[in-house]
XYZ file of C-alpha atoms in Angstrom:
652
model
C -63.213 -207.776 48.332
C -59.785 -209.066 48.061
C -58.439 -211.949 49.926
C -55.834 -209.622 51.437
C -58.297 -207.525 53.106
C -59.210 -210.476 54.929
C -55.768 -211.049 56.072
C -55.116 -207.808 57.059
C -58.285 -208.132 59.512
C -57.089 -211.552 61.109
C -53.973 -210.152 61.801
C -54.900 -206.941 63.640
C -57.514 -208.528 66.062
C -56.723 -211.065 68.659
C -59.570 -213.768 68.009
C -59.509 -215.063 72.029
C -60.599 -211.090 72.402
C -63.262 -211.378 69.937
C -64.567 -214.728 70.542
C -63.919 -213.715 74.072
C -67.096 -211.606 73.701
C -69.632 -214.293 72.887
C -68.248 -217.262 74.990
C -67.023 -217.110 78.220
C -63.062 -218.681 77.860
C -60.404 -220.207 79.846
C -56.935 -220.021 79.639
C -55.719 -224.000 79.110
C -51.960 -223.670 78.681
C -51.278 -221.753 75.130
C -55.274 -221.892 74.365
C -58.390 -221.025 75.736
C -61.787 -223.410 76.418
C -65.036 -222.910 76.489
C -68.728 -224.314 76.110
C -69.697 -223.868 72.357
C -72.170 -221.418 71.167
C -73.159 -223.289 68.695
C -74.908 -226.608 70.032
C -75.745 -227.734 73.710
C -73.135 -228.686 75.912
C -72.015 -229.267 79.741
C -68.520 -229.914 79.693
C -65.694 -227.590 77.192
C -65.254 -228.617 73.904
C -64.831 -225.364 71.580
C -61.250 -224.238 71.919
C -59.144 -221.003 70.719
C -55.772 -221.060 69.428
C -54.666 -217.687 69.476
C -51.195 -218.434 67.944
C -52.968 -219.983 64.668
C -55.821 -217.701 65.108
C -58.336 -220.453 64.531
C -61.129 -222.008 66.893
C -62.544 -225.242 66.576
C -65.004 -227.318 68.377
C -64.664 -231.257 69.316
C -68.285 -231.906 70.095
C -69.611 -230.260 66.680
C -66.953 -230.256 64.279
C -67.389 -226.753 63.448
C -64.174 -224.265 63.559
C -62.282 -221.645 61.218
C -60.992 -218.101 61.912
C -62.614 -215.231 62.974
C -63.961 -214.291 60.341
C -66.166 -217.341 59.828
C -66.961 -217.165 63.412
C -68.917 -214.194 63.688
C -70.216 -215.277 60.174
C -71.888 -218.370 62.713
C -72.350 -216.683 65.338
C -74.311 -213.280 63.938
C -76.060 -215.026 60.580
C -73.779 -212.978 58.209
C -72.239 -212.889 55.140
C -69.288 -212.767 54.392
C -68.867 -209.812 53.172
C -70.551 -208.393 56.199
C -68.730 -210.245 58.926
C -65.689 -208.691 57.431
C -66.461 -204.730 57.219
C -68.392 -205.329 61.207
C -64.577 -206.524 62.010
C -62.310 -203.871 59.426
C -64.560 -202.000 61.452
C -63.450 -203.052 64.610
C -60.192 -203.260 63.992
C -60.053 -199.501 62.045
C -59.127 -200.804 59.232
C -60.416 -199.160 55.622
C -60.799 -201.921 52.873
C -60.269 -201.022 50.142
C -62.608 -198.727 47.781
C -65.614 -200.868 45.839
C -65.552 -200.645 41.852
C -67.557 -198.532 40.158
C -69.929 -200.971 39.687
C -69.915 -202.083 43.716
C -70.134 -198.603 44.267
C -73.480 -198.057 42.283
C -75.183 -201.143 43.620
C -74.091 -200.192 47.248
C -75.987 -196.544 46.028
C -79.009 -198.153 44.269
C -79.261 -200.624 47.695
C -79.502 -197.695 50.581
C -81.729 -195.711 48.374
C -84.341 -198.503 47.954
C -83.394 -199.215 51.861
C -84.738 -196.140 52.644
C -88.074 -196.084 50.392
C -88.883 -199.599 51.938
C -88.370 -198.008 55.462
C -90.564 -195.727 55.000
C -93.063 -197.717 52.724
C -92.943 -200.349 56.403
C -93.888 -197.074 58.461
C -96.719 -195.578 56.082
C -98.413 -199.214 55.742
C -98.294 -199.870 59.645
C -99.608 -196.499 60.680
C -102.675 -196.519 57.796
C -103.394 -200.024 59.608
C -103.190 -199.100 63.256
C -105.116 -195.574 62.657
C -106.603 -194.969 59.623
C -110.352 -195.169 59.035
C -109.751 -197.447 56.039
C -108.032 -199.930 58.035
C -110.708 -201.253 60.208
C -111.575 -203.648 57.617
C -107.892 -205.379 57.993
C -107.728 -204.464 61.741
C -111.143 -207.075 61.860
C -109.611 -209.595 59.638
C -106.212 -209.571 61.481
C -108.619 -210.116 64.936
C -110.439 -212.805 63.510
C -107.030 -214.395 62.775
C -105.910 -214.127 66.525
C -103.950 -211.558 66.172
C -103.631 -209.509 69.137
C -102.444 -206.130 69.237
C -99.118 -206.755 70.450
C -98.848 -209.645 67.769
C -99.246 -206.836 64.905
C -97.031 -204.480 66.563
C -94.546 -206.291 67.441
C -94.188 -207.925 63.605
C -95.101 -204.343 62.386
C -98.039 -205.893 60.120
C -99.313 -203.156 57.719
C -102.236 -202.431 55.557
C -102.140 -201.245 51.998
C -105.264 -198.478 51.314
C -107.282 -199.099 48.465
C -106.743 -195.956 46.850
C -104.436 -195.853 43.599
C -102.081 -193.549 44.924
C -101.500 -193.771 48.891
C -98.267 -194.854 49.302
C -96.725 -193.416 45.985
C -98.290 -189.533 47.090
C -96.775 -190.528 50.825
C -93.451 -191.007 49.428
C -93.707 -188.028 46.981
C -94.279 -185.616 49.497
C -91.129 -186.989 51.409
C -88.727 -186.103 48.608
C -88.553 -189.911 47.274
C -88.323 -190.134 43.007
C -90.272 -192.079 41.230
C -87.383 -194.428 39.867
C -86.313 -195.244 43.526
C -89.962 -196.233 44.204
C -90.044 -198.453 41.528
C -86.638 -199.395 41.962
C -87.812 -201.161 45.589
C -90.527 -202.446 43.622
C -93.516 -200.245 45.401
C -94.942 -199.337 42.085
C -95.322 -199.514 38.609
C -95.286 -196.957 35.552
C -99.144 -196.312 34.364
C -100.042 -196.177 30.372
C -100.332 -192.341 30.732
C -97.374 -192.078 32.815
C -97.420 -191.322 36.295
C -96.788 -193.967 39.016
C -99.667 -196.292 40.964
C -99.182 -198.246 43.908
C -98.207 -202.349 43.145
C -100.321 -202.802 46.585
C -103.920 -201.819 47.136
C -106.633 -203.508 49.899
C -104.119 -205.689 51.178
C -102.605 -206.847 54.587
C -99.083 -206.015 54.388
C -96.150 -208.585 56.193
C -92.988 -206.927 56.082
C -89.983 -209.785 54.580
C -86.650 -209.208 56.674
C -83.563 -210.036 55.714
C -81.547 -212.018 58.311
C -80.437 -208.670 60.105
C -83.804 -207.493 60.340
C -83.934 -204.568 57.676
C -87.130 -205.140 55.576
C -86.471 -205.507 52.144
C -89.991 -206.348 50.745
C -93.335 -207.336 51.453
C -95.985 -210.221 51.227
C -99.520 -208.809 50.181
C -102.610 -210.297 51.823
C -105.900 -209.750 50.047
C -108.680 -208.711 52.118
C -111.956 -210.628 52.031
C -114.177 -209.305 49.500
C -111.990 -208.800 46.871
C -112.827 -209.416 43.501
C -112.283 -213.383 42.328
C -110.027 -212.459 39.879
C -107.077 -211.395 42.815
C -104.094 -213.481 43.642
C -104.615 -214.268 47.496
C -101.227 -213.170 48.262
C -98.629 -211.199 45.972
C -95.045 -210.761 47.173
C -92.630 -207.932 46.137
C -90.776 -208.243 42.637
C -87.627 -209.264 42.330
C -84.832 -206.328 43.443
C -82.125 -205.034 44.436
C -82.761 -205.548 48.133
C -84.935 -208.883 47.742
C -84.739 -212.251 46.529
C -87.314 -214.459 47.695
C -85.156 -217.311 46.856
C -82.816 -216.310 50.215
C -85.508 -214.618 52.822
C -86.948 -216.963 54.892
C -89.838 -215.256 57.241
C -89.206 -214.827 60.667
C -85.353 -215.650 60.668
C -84.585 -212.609 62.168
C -86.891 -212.781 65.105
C -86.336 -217.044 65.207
C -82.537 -217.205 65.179
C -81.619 -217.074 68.635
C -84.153 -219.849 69.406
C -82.830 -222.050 66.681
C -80.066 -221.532 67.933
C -81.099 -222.775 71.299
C -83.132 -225.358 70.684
C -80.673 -226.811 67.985
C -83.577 -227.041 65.283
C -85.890 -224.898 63.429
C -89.000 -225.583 62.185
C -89.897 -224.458 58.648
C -93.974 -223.877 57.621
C -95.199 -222.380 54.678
C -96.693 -219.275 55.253
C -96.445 -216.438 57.515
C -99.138 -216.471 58.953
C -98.443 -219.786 60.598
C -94.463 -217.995 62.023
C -96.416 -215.124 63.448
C -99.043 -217.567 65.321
C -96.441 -220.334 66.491
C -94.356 -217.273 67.807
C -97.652 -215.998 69.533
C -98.244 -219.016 71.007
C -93.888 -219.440 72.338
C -93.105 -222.063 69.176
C -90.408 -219.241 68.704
C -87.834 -221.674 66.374
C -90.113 -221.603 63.479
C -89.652 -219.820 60.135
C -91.617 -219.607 56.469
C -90.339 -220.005 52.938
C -93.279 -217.720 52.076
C -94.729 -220.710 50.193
C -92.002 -221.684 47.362
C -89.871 -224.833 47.595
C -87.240 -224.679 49.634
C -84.559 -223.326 47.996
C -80.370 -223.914 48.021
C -79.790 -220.852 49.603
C -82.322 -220.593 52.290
C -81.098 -224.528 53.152
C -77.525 -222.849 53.510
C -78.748 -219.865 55.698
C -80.535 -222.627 57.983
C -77.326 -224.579 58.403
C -75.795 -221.639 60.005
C -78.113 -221.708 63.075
C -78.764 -225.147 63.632
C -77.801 -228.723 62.439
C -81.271 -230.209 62.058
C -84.903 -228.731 60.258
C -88.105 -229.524 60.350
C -90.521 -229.621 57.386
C -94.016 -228.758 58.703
C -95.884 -228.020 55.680
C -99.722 -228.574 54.640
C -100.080 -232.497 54.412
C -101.772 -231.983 51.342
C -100.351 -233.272 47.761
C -98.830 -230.436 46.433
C -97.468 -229.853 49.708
C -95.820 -232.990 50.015
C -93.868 -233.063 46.908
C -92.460 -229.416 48.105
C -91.514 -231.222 51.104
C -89.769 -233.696 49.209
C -87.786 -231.345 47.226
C -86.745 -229.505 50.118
C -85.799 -232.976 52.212
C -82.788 -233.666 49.188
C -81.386 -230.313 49.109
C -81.246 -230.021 52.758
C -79.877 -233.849 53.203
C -76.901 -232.597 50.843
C -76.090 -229.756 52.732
C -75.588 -232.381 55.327
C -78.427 -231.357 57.723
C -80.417 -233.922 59.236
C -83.920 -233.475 58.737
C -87.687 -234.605 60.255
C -91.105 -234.370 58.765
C -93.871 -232.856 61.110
C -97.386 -233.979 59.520
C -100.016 -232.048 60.764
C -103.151 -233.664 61.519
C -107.097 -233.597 59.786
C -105.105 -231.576 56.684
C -104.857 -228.707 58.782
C -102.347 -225.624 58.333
C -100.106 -224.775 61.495
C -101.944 -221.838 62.227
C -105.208 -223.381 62.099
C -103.369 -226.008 64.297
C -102.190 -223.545 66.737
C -105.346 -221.339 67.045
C -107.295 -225.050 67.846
C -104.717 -226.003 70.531
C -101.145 -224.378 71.246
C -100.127 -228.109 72.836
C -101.276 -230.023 69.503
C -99.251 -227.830 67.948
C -96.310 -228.671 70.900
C -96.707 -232.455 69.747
C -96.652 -232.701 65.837
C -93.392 -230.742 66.295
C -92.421 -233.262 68.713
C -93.809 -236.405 66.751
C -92.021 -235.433 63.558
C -91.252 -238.321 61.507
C -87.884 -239.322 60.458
C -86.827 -238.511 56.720
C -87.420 -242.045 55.113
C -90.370 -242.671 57.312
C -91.674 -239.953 55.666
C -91.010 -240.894 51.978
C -92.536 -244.646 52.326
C -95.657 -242.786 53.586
C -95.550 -240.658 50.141
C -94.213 -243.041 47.751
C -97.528 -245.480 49.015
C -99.998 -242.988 48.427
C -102.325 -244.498 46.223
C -100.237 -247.443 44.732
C -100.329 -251.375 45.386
C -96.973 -252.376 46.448
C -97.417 -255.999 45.188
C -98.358 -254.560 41.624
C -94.813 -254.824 39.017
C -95.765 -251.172 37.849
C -96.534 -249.830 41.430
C -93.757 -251.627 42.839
C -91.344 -249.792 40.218
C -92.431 -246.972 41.573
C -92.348 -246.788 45.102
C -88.457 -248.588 45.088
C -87.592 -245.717 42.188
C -89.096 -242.730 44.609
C -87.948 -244.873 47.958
C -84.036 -245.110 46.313
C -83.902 -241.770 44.973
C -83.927 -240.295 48.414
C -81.943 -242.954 50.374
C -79.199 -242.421 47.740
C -78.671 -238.763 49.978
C -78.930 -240.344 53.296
C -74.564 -240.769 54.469
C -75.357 -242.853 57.034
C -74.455 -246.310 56.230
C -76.428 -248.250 59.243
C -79.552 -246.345 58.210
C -79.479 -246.758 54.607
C -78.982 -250.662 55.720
C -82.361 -250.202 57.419
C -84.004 -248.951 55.021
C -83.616 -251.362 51.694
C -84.439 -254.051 54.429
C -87.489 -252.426 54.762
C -88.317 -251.499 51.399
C -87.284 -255.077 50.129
C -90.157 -256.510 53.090
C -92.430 -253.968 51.722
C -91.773 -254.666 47.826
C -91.112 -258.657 48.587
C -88.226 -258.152 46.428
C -84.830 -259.781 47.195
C -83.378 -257.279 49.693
C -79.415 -258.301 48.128
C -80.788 -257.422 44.784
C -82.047 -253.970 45.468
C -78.477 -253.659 47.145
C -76.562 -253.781 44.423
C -79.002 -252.211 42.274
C -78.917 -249.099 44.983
C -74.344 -248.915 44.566
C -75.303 -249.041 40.840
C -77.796 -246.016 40.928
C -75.487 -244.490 43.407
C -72.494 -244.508 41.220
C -73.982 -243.806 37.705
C -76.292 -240.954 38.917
C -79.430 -242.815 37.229
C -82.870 -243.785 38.437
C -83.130 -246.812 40.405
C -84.857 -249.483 37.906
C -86.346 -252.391 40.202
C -85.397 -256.301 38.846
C -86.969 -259.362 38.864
C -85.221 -262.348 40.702
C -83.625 -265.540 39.604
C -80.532 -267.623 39.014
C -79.062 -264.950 36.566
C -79.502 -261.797 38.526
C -78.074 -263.468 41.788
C -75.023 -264.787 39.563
C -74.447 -261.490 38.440
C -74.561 -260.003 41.953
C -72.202 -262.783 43.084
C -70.026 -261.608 40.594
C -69.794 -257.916 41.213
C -69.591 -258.556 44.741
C -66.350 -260.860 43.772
C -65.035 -258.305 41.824
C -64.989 -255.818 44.468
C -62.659 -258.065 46.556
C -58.981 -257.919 46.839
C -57.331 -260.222 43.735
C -55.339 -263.356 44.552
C -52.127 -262.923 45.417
C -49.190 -263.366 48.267
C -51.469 -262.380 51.076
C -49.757 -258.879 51.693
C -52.030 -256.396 52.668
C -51.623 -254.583 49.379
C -54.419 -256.577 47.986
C -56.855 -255.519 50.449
C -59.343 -253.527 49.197
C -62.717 -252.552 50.456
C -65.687 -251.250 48.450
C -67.372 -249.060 51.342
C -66.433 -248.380 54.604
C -68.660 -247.054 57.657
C -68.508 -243.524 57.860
C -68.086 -242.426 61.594
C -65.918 -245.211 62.947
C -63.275 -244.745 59.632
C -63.498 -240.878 59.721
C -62.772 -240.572 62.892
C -59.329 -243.212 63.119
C -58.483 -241.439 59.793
C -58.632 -237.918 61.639
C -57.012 -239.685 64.429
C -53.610 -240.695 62.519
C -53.504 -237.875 60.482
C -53.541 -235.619 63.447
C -50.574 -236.880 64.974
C -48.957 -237.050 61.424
C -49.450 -233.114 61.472
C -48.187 -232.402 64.615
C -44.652 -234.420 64.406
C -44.527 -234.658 60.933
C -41.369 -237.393 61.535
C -44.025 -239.907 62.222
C -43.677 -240.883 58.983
C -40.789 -242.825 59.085
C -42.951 -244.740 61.491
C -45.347 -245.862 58.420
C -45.883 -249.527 58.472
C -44.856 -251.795 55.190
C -48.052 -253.154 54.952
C -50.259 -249.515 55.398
C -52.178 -248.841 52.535
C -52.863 -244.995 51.650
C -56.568 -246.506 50.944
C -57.111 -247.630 54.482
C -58.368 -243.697 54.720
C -61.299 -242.049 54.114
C -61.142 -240.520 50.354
C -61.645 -237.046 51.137
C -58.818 -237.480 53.449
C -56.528 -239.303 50.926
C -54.979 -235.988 49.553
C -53.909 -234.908 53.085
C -51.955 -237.774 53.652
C -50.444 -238.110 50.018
C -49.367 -234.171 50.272
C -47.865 -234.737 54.194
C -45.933 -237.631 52.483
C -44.361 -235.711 49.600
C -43.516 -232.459 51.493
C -41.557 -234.025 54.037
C -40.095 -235.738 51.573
C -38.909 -233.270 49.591
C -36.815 -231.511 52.863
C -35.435 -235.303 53.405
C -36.914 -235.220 56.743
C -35.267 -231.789 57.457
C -37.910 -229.458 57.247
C -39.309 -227.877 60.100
C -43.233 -228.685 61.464
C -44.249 -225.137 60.407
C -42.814 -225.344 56.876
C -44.540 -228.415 56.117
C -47.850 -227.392 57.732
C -47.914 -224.136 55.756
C -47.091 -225.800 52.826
C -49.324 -228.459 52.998
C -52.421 -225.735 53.424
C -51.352 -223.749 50.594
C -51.013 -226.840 48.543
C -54.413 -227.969 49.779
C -56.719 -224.869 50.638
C -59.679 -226.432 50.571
C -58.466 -228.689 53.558
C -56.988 -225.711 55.183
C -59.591 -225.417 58.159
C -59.534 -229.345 58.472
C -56.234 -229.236 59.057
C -56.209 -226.612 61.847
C -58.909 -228.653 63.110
C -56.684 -231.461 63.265
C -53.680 -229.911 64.965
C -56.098 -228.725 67.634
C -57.102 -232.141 68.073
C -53.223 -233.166 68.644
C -52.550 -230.697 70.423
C -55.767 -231.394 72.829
C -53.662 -234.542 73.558
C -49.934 -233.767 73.643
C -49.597 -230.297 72.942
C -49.944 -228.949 76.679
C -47.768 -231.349 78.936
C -44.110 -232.989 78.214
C -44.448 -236.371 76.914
C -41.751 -239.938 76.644
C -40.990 -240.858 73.249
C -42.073 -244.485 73.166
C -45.484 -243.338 74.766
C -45.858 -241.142 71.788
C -44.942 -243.726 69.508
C -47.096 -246.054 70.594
C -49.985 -243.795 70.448
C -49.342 -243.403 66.746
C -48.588 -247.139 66.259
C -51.777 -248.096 67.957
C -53.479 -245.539 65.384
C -52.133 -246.809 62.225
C -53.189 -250.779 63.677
C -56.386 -249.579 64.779
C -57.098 -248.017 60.931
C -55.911 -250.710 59.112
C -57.883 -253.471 61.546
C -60.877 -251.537 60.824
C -60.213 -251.476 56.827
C -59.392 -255.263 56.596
C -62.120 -256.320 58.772
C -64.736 -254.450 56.461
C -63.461 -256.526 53.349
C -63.419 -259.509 55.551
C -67.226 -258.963 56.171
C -67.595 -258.780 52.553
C -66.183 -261.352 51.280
C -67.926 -263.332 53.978
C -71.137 -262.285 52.124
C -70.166 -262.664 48.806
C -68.745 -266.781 50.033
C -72.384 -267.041 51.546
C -74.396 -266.234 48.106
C -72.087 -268.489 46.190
C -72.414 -271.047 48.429
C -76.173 -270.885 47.847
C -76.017 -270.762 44.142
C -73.507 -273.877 43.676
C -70.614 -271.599 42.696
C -67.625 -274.425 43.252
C -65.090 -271.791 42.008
C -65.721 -269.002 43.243
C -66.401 -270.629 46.683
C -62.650 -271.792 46.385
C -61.567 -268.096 45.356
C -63.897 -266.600 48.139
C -61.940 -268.843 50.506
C -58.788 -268.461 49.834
C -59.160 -264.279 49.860
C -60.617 -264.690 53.291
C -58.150 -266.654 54.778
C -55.490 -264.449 54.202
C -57.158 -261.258 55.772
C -57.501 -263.582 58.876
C -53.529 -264.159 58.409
C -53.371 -260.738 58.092
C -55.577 -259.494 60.959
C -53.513 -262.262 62.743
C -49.821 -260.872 61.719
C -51.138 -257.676 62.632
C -52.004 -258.395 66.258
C -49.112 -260.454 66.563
C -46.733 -257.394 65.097
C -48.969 -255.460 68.127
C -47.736 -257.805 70.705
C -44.276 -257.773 69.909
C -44.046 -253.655 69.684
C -45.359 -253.691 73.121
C -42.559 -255.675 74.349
C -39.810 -253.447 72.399
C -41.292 -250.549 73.524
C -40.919 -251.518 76.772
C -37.629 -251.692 76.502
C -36.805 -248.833 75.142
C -38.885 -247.053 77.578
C -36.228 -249.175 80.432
C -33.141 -248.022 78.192
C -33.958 -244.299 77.874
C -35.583 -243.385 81.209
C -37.122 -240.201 81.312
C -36.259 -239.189 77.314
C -38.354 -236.952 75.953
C -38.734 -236.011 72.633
C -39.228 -231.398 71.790
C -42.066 -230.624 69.459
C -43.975 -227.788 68.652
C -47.480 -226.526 69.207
């Protein structure tokens, strides 16, 4: 659908009114407040701006239009999210191609057979004289009653024929049965059913509809039968993005802020039994990109709770990376004696409660793995485990916990914990393997010297030869959001810049932003008004567009709802732009500090001087910079005596 639709959607509905019916709001001067939906909270933090038509939340970061929010709040598409609003707001969109229009056609017709298909399997299971055989199984599983009704479990008759004479006599056509992938074409033509002697799980999508099925053989089935076969690839499933149980789990993922992903589905249905109601399946595969993705809508955190067996294991591995680049943080539940969950659960509902509750942290997890069977003071083995071990920290952001980690992986190795440092940033950068070293006078005067080379290169001691090779995430991102906020919402600020700021001092992602602020405002010679520079700043950066709402919300939070004194403004923004470039020095400073202390210890006499020198003027620096801190106090105390009660207009 065209991006105009969209727009023609925001503008007709009022997103306080829409929001309005999820969260409970309050007015708070031109916004509203509220508690977010969207993670556990006691005091407001989620916030509407009706005028932008945007929400955002401090506690959680999330925030975007409408559209996105009943994307997050209902597990939609987009697509979807935007004809439940055109609906709403009686809009028509406009009319599919021809090619929408026949996949749209194709899509309800197999809807329908796979409706009915759901019906005819539960009803030969619940009363058919066939059925008793899977009605016995199912018991002996646990399943109660109420358990198979409620997930509408089915059972597939032996006979050839069953469901495809069913749909027959209900005016369905062959091609639509096979087109929902309920049978195949026979040698001498005709149809027979893809399902025979089977328990039958219906797969839902995340709405609920069922758009295929997991086949159970029975006991007694010939050798020769797959245990379970799953519905062919089609127009209404793709096993790649169902996860089993979603539907029925999302509200309690929701709740509970995690969900907790098992293999198979009969370990959902018996967790759910037993009021483990956050749990879902991948049906068995890897975890896949796009079932990671449909996760991170409900919840910020998963975890992995498949069979602790080998092959197992390495599917839990696989699904740890993709999930740790989609930015969700993610535990390892190890299930005791090699058991499945529902064997688990149908031995004791509360040790179930506890390996949910004892799940292991990511990296905990992967030193268990990457020991298995290995002698960590073997070369070979040893190559190994830091290779596996690095592979997986290289995903973790986190800069404190990666820290933690190659100290203990360089106690566990007895390698030189420095060494597998830089030979982590080296992996990092290039992409490649991690290749563990041996030690000695060569490799640590290498390492000296790429630490050296990261620092700022000898010059007058301005701060334009401060540079930093890494920064800590959190503390950086958030007094780069901080500066950049109030940069957005008086744009005139910039006149304010210090000499001595450096455009690096900010996180990289972030850069852009500031770069594209500088040159608009610019360009109008200071004369542009706030709205002109924020809308072209977001057209000239889209990608940053919801960031950048989110950071006017955050200004506005501040100073956007009360009258405020000029200098008091000024300082704030003065104190920001000290606080950012402290922060950025200091990090070289602690650097440098390392890189003195290794050449120190290998008899470097030159670059010990060099070292010096470098850190002696970020002290000067740091030292200038409080001083310059001290002595903007005192003028703006002054100016604060000489202009009274000024006040300065801006715009929300």
């Amino acid at each position: 659908m065209a991006s105009n639709d969209a727009q023609r959607v925001k503008d007709a509905l009022d997103i306080a009114e829409v929001v309005g019916e999820y969260v409970q709001l309050k007015r708070a001067g031109a916004n509203f407040k509220g508690l977010c939906p969207f993670h556990s909270e006691k005091s407001a933090s989620f916030n509407v701006h009706p005028e932008r038509q945007i929400w955002h939340c401090f506690g959680c970061s999330e925030g975007g239009d409408v559209i996105s929010f009943v994307q997050k709040i209902e597990g939609m598409e987009f697509v979807d999210a935007l004809k439940l609003l055109a609906t709403r707001a009686g809009i028509e969109l406009k009319p599919p191609t021809p090619a929408q229009q026949r996949e749209r056609t194709e899509r309800a017709r197999a809807a329908e057979v796979m409706s009915l298909a759901k019906a005819f399997y539960h009803q030969a299971l619940l009363k058919s004289e066939a059925g008793v055989l899977a009605r016995d199984y199912l018991k002996s599983r646990g399943f109660s009653k109420t358990t198979v009704e409620d997930w509408e479990i089915g059972f597939a008759p032996e006979s050839w024929d069953a469901l495809v004479g069913f749909l027959h006599k209900r005016g369905i056509k062959d091609n639509d049965i096979v087109l929902a992938g309920l049978a195949n074409h026979g040698k001498k033509g005709g149809l027979y059913d893809r399902f025979r002697r089977r328990v039958m799980f219906p797969l839902r999508d995340v709405h609920g509809e069922t758009v295929g099925f997991t086949a159970r053989v029975l006991p007694g089935a010939d050798d020769d039968s797959p245990k379970y076969v799953n519905t062919p690839q089609t127009v209404l499933y793709d096993k790649s993005r169902i996860l089993f149980g979603l539907s029925k789990a999302k509200k309690s993922i929701r709740e509970e802020g995690e969900a907790v992903l098992v293999e198979g589905q009969t370990d959902v249905i018996s967790s759910h039994a037993a009021g483990v109601t956050n749990v879902v399946a991948s049906s068995g595969t890897a975890l896949t990109e796009h079932q990671v993705k449909l996760l991170k809508r409900f919840a910020p955190r998963i975890i992995l709770a498949f069979d602790v067996d080998l092959a197992g294991s390495e599917a839990t591995k696989r699904g740890i990376l993709l999930a740790i680049q989609e930015g969700l943080d993610v535990r390892v539940a190890r299930v005791p004696d090699g058991k499945d969950p529902d064997e688990c659960i149908r031995q004791s509902v509360q040790t179930w409660r506890d390996v949910i509750a004892d799940r292991q942290t990511v990296m905990d997890f992967v030193f268990e793995l990457s020991k298995q069977g290995r002698d960590p003071h073997d070369v070979h083995d040893k190559k190994k485990i830091v290779e596996e071990v690095m592979e997986m920290l290289r995903a973790i952001p986190d800069v404190v916990e990666r820290e933690h980690y190659l100290q203990k992986l360089a106690g566990l190795v007895r390698m030189d914990e420095n060494i597998l440092r830089d030979e982590f940033t080296k992996s990092s950068r290039s992409g490649q393997p991690v290749r563990a070293q041996g030690t000695g006078s060569q490799a640590l005067q290498q390492r000296s010297q790429q630490r050296s080379d990261a620092l700022p290169p000898s010059s007058r001691g301005t701060s334009s030869e401060i540079v930093t090779e890494h920064v800590a995430k959190t503390l950086r991102h958030t007094l780069s959001e901080n500066l950049l906020s109030l940069l957005l919402f008086e744009p005139s600020l910039l006149s304010r810049i210090i000499p001595s700021f450096r455009e690096e001092a900010l996180v990289e992602e972030l850069r852009p932003l500031y770069s594209t602020l500088q040159n608009t405002y610019s360009a109008g010679n200071g004369s542009h008004e706030k709205e002109v520079i924020r809308r072209a700043i977001q057209e000239e950066l889209p990608a940053l567009a919801s960031r950048i709402d989110a950071l006017l919300l955050s200004a506005e939070e501040s100073w956007g709802t009360t009258e405020y004194s000029a200098p008091a403004f000024h300082e704030a923004f003065d104190v920001a732009q000290r606080r950012l470039m402290e922060d950025y020095v200091r990090d070289a400073l602690r650097m440098a500090q390392h890189a003195l202390a290794e050449a120190e210890q290998n008899d470097l006499p030159e670059r010990v001087t060099a070292l010096s020198e470098k850190i002696q003027r970020m002290l000067d620096f740091l030292q200038n910079l409080s001083h310059a801190s001290k002595e903007e106090d005192n003028e703006e105390d002054r100016l604060e005596e000489a202009s009274g009660k000024e006040h300065i207009d801006h715009v929300a």
